[in-house]
Coordinates of C-alpha atoms and ligand atoms in Angstrom, one line a residue:
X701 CA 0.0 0.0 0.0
X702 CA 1.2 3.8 -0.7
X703 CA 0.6 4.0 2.8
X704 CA 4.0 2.7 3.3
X705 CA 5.8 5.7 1.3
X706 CA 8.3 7.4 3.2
X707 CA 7.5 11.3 3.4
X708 CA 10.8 12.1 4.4
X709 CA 12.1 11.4 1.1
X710 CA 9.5 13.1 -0.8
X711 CA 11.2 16.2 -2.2
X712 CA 9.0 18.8 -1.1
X713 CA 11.0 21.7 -2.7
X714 CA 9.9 20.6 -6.5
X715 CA 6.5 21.0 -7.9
X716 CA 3.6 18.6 -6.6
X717 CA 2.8 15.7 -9.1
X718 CA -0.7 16.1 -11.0
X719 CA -1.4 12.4 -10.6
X720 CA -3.2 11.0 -7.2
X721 CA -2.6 9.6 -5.0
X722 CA 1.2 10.9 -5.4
X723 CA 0.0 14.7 -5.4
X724 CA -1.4 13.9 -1.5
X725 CA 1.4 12.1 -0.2
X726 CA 3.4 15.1 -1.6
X727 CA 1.0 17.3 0.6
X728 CA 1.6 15.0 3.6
X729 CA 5.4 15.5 3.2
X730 CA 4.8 19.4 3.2
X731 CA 2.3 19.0 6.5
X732 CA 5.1 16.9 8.2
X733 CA 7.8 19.9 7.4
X734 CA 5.4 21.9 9.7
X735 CA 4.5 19.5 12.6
X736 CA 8.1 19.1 13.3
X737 CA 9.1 22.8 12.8
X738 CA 5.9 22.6 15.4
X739 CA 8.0 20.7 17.6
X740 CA 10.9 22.3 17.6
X741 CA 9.4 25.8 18.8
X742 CA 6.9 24.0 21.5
X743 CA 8.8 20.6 22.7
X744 CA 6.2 18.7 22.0
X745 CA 4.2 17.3 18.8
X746 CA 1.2 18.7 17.7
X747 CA -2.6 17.2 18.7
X748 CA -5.5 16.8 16.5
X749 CA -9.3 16.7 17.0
X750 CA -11.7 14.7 14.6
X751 CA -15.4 14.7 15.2
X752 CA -17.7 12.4 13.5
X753 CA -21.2 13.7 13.6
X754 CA -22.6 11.5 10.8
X755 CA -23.7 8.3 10.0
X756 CA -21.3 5.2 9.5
X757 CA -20.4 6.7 5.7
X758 CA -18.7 9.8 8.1
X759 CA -17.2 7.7 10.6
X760 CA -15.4 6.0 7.4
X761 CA -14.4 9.5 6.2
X762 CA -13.2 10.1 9.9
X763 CA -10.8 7.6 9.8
X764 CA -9.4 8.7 6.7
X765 CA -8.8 12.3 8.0
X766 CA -7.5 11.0 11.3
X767 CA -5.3 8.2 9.1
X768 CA -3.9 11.5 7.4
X769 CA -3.4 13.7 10.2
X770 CA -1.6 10.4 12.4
X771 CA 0.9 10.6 9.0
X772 CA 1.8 13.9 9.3
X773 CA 2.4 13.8 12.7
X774 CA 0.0 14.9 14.6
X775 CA -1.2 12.9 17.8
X776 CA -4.9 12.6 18.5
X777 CA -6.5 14.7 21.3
X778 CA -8.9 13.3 24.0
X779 CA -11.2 16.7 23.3
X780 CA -11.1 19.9 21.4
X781 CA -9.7 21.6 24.3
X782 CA -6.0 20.2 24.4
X783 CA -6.2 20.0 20.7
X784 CA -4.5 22.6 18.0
X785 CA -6.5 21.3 15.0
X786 CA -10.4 20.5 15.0
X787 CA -12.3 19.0 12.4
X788 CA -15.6 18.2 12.8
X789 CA -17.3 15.8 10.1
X790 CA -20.4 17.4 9.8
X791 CA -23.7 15.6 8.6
X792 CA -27.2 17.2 7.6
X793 CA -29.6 14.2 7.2
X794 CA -31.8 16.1 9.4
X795 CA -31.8 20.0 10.8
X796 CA -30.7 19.1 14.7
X797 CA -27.2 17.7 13.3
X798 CA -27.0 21.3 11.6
X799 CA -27.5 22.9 15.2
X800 CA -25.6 20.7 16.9
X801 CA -22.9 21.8 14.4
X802 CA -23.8 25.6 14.8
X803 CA -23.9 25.2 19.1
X804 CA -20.0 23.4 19.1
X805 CA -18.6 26.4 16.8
X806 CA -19.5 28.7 20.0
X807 CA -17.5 26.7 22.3
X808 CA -14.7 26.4 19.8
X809 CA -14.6 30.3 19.1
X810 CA -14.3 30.5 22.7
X811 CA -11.1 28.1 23.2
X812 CA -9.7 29.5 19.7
X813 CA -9.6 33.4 21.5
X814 CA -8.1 31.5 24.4
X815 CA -5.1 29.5 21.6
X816 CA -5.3 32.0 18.6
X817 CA -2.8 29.2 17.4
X818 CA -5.5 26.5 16.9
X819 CA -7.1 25.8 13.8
X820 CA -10.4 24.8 12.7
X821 CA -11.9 22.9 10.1
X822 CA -15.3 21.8 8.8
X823 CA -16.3 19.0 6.3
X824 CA -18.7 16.6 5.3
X825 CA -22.6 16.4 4.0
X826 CA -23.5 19.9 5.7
X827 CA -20.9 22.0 4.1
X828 CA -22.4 20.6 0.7
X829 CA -25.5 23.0 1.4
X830 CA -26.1 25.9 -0.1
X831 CA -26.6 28.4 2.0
X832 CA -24.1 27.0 5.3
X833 CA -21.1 28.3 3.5
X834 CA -22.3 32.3 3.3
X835 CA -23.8 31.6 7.1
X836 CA -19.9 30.0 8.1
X837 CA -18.2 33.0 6.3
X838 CA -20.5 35.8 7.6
X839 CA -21.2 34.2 11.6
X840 CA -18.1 32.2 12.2
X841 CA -15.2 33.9 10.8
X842 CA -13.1 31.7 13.0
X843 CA -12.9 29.4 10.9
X844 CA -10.3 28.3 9.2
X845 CA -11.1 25.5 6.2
X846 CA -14.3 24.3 5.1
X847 CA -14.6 22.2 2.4
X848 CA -16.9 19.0 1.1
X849 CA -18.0 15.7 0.2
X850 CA -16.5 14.9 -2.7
X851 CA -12.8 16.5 -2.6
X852 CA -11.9 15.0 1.6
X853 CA -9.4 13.7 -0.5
X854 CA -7.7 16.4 -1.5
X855 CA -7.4 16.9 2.6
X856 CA -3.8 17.0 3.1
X857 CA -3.6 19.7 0.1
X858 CA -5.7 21.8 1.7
X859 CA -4.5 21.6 5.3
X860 CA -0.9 22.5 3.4
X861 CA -2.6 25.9 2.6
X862 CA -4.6 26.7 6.0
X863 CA -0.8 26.0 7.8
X864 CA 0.3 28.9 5.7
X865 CA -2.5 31.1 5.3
X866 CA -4.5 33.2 7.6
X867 CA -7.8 33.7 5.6
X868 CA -11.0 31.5 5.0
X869 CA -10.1 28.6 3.0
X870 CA -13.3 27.1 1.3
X871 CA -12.9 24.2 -1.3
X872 CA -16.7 22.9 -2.2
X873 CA -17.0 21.2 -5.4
X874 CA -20.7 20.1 -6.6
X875 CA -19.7 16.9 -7.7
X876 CA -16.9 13.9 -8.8
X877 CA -16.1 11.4 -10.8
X878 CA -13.1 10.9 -8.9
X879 CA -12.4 7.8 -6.6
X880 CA -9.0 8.8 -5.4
X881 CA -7.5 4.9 -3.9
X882 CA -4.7 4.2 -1.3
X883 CA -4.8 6.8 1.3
X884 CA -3.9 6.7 4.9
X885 CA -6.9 5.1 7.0
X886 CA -6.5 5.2 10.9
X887 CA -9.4 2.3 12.2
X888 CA -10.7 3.2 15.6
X889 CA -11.3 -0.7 16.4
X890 CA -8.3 -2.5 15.2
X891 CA -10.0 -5.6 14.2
X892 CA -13.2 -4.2 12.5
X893 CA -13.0 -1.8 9.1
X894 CA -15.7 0.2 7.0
X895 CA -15.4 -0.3 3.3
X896 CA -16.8 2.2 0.9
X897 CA -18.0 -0.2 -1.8
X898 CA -19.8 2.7 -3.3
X899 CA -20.5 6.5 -3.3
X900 CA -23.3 8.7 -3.5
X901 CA -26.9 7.6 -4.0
X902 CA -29.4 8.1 -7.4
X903 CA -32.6 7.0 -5.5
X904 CA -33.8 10.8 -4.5
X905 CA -36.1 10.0 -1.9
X906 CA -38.0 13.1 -1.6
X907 CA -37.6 13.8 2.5
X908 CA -33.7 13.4 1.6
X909 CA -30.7 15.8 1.5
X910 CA -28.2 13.3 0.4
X911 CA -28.4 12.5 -3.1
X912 CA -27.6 16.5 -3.2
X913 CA -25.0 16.6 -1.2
X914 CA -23.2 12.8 -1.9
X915 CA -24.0 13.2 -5.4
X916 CA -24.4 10.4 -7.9
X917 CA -23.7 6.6 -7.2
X918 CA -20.1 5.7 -8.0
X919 CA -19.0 2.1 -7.7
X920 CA -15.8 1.1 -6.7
X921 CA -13.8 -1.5 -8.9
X922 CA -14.5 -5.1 -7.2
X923 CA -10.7 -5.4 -7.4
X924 CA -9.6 -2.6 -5.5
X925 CA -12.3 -3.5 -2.7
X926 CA -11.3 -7.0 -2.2
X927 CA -7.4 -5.9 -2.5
X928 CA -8.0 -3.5 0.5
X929 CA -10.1 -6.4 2.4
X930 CA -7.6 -8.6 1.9
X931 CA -5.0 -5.8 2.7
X932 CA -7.3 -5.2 6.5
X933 CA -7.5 -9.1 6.8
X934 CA -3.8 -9.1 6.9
X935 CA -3.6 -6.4 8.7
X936 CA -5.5 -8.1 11.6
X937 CA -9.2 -7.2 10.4
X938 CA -11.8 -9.7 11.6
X939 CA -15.5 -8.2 11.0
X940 CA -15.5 -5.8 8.2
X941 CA -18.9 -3.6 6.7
X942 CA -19.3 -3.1 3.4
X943 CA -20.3 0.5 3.0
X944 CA -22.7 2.4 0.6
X945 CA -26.0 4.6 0.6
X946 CA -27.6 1.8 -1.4
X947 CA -25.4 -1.4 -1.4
X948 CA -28.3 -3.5 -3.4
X949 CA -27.3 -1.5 -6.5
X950 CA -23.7 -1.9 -6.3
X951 CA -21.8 -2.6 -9.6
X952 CA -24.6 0.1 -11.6
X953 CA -23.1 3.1 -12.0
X954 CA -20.9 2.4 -14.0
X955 CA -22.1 -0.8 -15.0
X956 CA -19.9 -3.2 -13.9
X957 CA -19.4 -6.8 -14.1
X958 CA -20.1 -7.8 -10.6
X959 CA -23.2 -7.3 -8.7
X960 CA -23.2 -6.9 -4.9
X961 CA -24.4 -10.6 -4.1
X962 CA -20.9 -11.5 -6.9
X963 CA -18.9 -8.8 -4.7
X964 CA -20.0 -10.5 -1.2
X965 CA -19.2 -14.4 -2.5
X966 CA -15.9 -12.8 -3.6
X967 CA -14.9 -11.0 -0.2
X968 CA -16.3 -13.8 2.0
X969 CA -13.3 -16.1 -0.1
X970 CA -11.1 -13.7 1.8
X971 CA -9.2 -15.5 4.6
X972 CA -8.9 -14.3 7.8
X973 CA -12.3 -12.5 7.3
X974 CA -14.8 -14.2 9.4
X975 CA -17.8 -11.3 9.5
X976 CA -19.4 -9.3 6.9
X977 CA -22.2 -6.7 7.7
X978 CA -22.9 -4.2 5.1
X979 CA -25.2 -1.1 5.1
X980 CA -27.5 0.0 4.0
X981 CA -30.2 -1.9 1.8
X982 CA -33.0 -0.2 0.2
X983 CA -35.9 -2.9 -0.1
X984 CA -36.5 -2.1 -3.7
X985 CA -33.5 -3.7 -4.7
X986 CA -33.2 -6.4 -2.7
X987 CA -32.6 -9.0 -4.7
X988 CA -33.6 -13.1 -4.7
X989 CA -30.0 -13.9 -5.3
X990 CA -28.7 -11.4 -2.4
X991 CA -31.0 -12.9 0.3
X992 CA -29.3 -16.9 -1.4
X993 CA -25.9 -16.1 -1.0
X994 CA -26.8 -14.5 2.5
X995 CA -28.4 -17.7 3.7
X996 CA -25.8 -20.0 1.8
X997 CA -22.8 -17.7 3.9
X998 CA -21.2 -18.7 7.1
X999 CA -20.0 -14.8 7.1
X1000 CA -22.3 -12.7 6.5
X1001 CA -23.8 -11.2 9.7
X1002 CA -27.3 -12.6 10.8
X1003 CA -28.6 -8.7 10.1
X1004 CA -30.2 -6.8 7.8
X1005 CA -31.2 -3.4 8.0
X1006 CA -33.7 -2.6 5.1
X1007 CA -35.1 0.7 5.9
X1008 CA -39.0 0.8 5.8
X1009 CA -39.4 4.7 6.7
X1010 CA -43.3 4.5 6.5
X1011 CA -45.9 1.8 6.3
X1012 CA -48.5 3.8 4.1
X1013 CA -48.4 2.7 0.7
X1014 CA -49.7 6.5 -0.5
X1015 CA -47.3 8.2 1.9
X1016 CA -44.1 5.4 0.4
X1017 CA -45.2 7.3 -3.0
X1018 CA -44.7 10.9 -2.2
X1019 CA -41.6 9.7 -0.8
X1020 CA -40.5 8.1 -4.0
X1021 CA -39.5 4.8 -2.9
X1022 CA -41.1 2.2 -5.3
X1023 CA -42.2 -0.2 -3.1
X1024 CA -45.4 -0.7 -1.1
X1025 CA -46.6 -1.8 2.3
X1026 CA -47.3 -5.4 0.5
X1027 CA -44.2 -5.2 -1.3
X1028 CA -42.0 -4.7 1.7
X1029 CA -44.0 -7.1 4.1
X1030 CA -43.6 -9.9 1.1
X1031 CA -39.8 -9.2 1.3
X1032 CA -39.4 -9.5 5.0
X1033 CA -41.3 -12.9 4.5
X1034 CA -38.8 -14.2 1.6
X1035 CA -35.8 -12.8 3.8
X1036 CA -37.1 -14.6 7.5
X1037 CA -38.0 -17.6 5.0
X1038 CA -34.5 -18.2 4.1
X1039 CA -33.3 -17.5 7.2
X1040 CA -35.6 -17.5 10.2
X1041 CA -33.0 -16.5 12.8
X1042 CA -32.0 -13.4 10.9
X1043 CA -32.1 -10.1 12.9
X1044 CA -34.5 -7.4 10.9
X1045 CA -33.8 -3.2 11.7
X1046 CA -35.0 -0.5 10.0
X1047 CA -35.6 3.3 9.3
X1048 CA -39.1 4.9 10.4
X1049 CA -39.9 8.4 9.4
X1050 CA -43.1 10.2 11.1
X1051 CA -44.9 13.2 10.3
X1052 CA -43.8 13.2 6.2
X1053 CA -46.2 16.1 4.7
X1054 CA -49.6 14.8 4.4
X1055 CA -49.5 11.9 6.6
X1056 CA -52.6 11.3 8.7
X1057 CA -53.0 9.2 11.8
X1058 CA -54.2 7.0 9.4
X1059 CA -50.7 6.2 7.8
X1060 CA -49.3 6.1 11.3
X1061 CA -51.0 3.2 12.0
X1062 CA -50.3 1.5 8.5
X1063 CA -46.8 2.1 9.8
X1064 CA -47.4 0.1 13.2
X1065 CA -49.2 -2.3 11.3
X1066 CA -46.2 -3.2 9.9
X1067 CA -43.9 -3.1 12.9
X1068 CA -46.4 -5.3 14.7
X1069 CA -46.4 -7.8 11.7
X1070 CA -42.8 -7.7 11.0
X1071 CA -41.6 -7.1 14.9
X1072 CA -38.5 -5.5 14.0
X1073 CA -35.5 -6.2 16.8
X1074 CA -34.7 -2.3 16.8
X1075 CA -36.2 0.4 14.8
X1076 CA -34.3 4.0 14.6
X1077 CA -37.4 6.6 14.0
X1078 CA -36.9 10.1 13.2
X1079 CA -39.2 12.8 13.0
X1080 CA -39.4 14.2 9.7
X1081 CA -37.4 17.4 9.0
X1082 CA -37.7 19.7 6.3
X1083 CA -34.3 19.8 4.2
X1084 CA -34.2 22.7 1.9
X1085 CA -33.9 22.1 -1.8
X1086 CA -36.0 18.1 -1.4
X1087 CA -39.3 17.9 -3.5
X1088 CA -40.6 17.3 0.5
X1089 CA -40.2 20.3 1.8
X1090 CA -42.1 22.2 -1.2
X1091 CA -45.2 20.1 -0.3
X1092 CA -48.6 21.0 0.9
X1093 CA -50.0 19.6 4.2
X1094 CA -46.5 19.9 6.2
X1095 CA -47.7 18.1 9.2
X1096 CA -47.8 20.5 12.4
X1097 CA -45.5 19.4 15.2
X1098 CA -47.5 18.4 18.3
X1099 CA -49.4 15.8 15.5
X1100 CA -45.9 15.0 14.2
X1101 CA -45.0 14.1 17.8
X1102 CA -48.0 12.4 18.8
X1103 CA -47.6 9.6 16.1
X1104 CA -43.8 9.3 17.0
X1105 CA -44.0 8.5 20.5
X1106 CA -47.3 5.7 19.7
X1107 CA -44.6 4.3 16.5
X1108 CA -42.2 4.3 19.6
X1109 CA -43.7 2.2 21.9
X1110 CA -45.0 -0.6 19.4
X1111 CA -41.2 -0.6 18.0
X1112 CA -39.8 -0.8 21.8
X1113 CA -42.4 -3.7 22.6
X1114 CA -42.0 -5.7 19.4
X1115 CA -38.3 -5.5 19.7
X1116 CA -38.1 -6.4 23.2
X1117 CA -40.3 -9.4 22.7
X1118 CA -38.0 -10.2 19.8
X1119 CA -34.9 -10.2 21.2
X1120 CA -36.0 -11.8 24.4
X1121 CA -36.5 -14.8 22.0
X1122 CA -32.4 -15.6 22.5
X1123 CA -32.6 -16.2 26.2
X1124 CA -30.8 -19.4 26.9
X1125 CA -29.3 -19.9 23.7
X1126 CA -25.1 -19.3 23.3
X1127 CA -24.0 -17.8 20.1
X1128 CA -20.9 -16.6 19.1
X1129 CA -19.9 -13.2 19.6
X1130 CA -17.0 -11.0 18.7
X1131 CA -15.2 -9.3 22.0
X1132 CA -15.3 -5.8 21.0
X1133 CA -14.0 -3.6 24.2
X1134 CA -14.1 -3.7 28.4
X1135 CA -17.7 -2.6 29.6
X1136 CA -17.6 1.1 30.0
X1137 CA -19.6 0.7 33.4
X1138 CA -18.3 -1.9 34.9
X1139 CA -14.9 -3.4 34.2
X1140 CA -14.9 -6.9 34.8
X1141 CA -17.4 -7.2 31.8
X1142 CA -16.8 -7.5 28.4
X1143 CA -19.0 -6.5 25.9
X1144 CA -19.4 -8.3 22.6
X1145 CA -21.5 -8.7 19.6
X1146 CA -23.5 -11.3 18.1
X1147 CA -23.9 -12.1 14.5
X1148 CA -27.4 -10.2 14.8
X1149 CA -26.0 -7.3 15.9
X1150 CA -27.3 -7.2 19.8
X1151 CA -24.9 -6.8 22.5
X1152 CA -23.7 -8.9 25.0
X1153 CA -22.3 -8.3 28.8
X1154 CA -20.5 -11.1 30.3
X1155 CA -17.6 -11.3 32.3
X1156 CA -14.1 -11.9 30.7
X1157 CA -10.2 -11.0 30.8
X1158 CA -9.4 -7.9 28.3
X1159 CA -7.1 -10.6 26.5
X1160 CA -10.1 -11.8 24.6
X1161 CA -11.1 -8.3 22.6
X1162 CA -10.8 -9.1 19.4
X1163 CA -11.9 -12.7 19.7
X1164 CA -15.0 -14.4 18.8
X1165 CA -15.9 -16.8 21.6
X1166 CA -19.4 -18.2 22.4
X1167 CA -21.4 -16.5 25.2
X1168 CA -24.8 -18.1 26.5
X1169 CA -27.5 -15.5 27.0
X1170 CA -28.5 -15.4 30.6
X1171 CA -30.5 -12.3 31.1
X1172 CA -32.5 -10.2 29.1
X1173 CA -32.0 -6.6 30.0
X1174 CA -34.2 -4.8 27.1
X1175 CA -31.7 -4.4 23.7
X1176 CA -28.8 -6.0 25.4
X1177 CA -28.3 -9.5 27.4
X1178 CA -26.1 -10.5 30.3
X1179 CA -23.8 -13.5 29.5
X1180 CA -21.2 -16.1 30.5
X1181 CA -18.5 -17.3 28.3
X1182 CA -19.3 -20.8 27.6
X1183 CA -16.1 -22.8 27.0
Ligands
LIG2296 N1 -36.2 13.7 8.0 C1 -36.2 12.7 8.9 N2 -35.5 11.6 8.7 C2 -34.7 11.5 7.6 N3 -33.9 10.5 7.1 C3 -33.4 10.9 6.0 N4 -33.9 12.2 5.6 C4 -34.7 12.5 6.6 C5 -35.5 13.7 6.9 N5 -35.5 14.7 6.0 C6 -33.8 9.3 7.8 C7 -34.2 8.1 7.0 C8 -32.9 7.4 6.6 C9 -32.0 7.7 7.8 C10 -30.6 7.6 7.6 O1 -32.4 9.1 8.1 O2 -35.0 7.2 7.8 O3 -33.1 6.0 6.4
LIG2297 FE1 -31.6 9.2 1.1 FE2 -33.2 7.5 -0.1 FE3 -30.6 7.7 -0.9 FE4 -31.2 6.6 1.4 S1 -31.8 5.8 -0.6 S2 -29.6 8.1 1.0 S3 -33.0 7.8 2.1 S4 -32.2 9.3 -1.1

């Protein structure tokens, strides 16, 4: 991997190559000539703060920046207040990550007066907005780089210039063909990776933001995804996730010779590899052949999460999602038909323009029937720029929140008395960390996905040993280690 270039012998006095990743490593080299003239004026190496805000597509992109920032030098900081570089990875799926954004810039303008030395950066999904760019420049003029989705990147380049420069730097482009390979990656879990398989997404739901700011689907090569597996499986990568907006049309755009059921039979040849999750599915294009080579697979995770986002066939329409109530309650049946143990999870949206109590309780009918094992529900918020939020019959608040909290406790009952269905069995799970509460327990995952407490030496993270369920503690059990 380029990962193992040398910047020290990167001549950083000539001009930067044109060709990636080559013109980024170049960049790196230039970044490392500062961190150590850093360290010579302070005694010490510089620290670096990354926030993810978004969904598991960010926390990927995270570990790229923080895989860059660890090669030029920098060591990561517990919390933006020890650190002298911030990022945060912004997201804007929905308007309370935007003001969760907008409420930490205060705090950071107030350590940045404090350490006029530190400097901070914004990227991700919500700088691809229209609009949060003018607010950044006019309201937070702190700031020291903003820039997007489609050129992170072209990070090191542009941390080279914000080193140097004093002003605003803003890079947004509107869109890429580019799929830049071979850049540093830092994993937060050592023996579980995210894989992009894919970029962007074509589907335009209308509540969504992301098609507009991830921009069209771009598949990776099959090649250069099951080189890097077998590059992490080497590397000491146990459970990877295949990552994309919409994984069931991998291999589309461009059209490409393997499909995603091809791309999964070819990474689960990978040794060393013995879990595969991927995210996330959309239920239109869910194929037959996808949910055979699931079943057929010793590898691939006992989960699927295949958002459902409302129950009402009219309101699935105005959302744009081709499929209906009967569609999606005929695919769950061919899914737990193949394979009955298989955990279900999904996406519920409440309080999409012109839904009526009605459509609420299509949307629990479904729950009911399909007793998901967890359900993440959102209330629905208005993204600028969607076909959505031009609609009539925006649905007022107080109704919005009275058919969230009744979809809440079905989904909390169903999934409780799903998951309670385990009790007494032992399964394999993967040893992912020490309790954070108490530290004699271990907490581990199961090939469904649900969490398991039992009490272990630290030695086994990273292991896959089986735990019998004991207890049933509502979305997470209390185990032993069964030997
Ligand atoms: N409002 C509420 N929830 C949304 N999601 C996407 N856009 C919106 C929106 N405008 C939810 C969907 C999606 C999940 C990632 O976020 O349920 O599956
Ligand atoms: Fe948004 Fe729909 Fe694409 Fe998912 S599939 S990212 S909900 S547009």
């Amino acid at each position: 991997m380029y990962n193992e270039i040398d910047l020290d012998i990167i001549d950083i006095n000539s001009e930067p190559p044109t060709e990636e990743p080559f013109r980024q490593y170049y960049f790196m080299a230039k970044c490392r000539r500062w961190v150590k003239d850093f360290e010579q004026k302070n005694g010490r190496l510089p620290k670096s703060f990354v926030l993810n805000m978004g969904c598991q597509m960010n926390a990927r992109d995270s570990e790229k920046l923080s895989g860059i920032l660890r090669r030029i030098g920098y060591i990561p900081a517990e919390e933006e207040e020890t650190a002298d570089f911030c990022i945060y990875n912004t997201c804007t799926v929905r308007d309370n990550a935007d003001q969760r954004v907008y409420g930490r810039l205060g705090h950071l303008n107030s350590l940045k007066k404090k350490k006029p030395s530190m400097k901070i950066a914004l990227c991700g999904c919500m700088m691809q907005e229209p609009g949060t760019v003018e607010r950044i420049r006019r309201s937070y003029r702190f700031v020291d780089l903003v820039f997007g989705t489609h050129n992170l990147y072209k990070f090191a380049e542009l941390l080279a210039d914000a080193l140097e420069q004093d002003r605003m730097i803003v890079d947004i482009w509107e869109g890429t063909d580019a799929i830049v390979e071979e850049l540093p990656v830092e994993r937060k879990i050592p023996f579980k990776s995210g894989i992009n398989i894919m970029f962007g997404c074509n589907n335009f739901c209308s509540y969504c933001i992301v098609p507009y700011v991830r921009g069209r689907e771009r598949s990776r090569n099959p090649e250069d995804i099951l080189q890097e597996i077998s590059a992490l499986a080497a590397d000491g990568v146990v459970e990877i996730m295949l990552l994309g907006q919409n994984v069931n049309s991998y291999g589309k755009n461009p059209k490409g010779r393997m499909n995603f059921a091809g791309l999964l039979r070819e990474a689960e040849k990978i040794e060393g590899i013995r879990r595969i999750r991927f995210m996330t599915s959309h239920p239109k294009d869910l194929s037959d052949e996808l949910i055979r080579v699931m079943a057929e697979s010793d590898k691939i995770c006992r989960h699927l999460h295949l958002p459902l986002q409302s129950g009402s066939t009219r309101i699935l329409g105005k959302m744009n999602r081709h499929y209906t109530k009967e569609q999606y309650l005929s695919l769950v049946e061919r899914i737990r038909g193949a394979m009955p143990d298989i955990a279900l999870t999904t996406d519920i949206i409440v309080g999409f323009p012109g839904e009526t109590p009605e459509d609420v309780d299509e949307t629990i009918d479904v729950i009911r029937r399909v007793e998901f094992d967890n359900a993440f529900t959102f209330l629905y918020s208005k993204r600028t720029g969607t076909p959505a939020a031009a609609m009539e019959n925006q649905v007022e608040e107080s109704v919005m929140k009275e058919g969230f909290d009744r979809v809440l406790k079905v989904v909390q009952d169903t999934a409780r008395k799903r998951v309670a269905l385990l009790a007494g069995r032992t399964m394999e799970a993967l040893v992912e960390e020490r309790n954070g509460q108490d530290a004699s327990l271990l907490t581990g995952r199961l090939s469904n996905n649900t969490l398991v407490h039992f009490p272990g030496d630290p030695s086994l993270i990273g292991q896959i040993v089986p735990v019998s369920l004991k207890e049933y503690k509502g979305f997470y059990y209390l185990g032993e280690r069964s030997l």
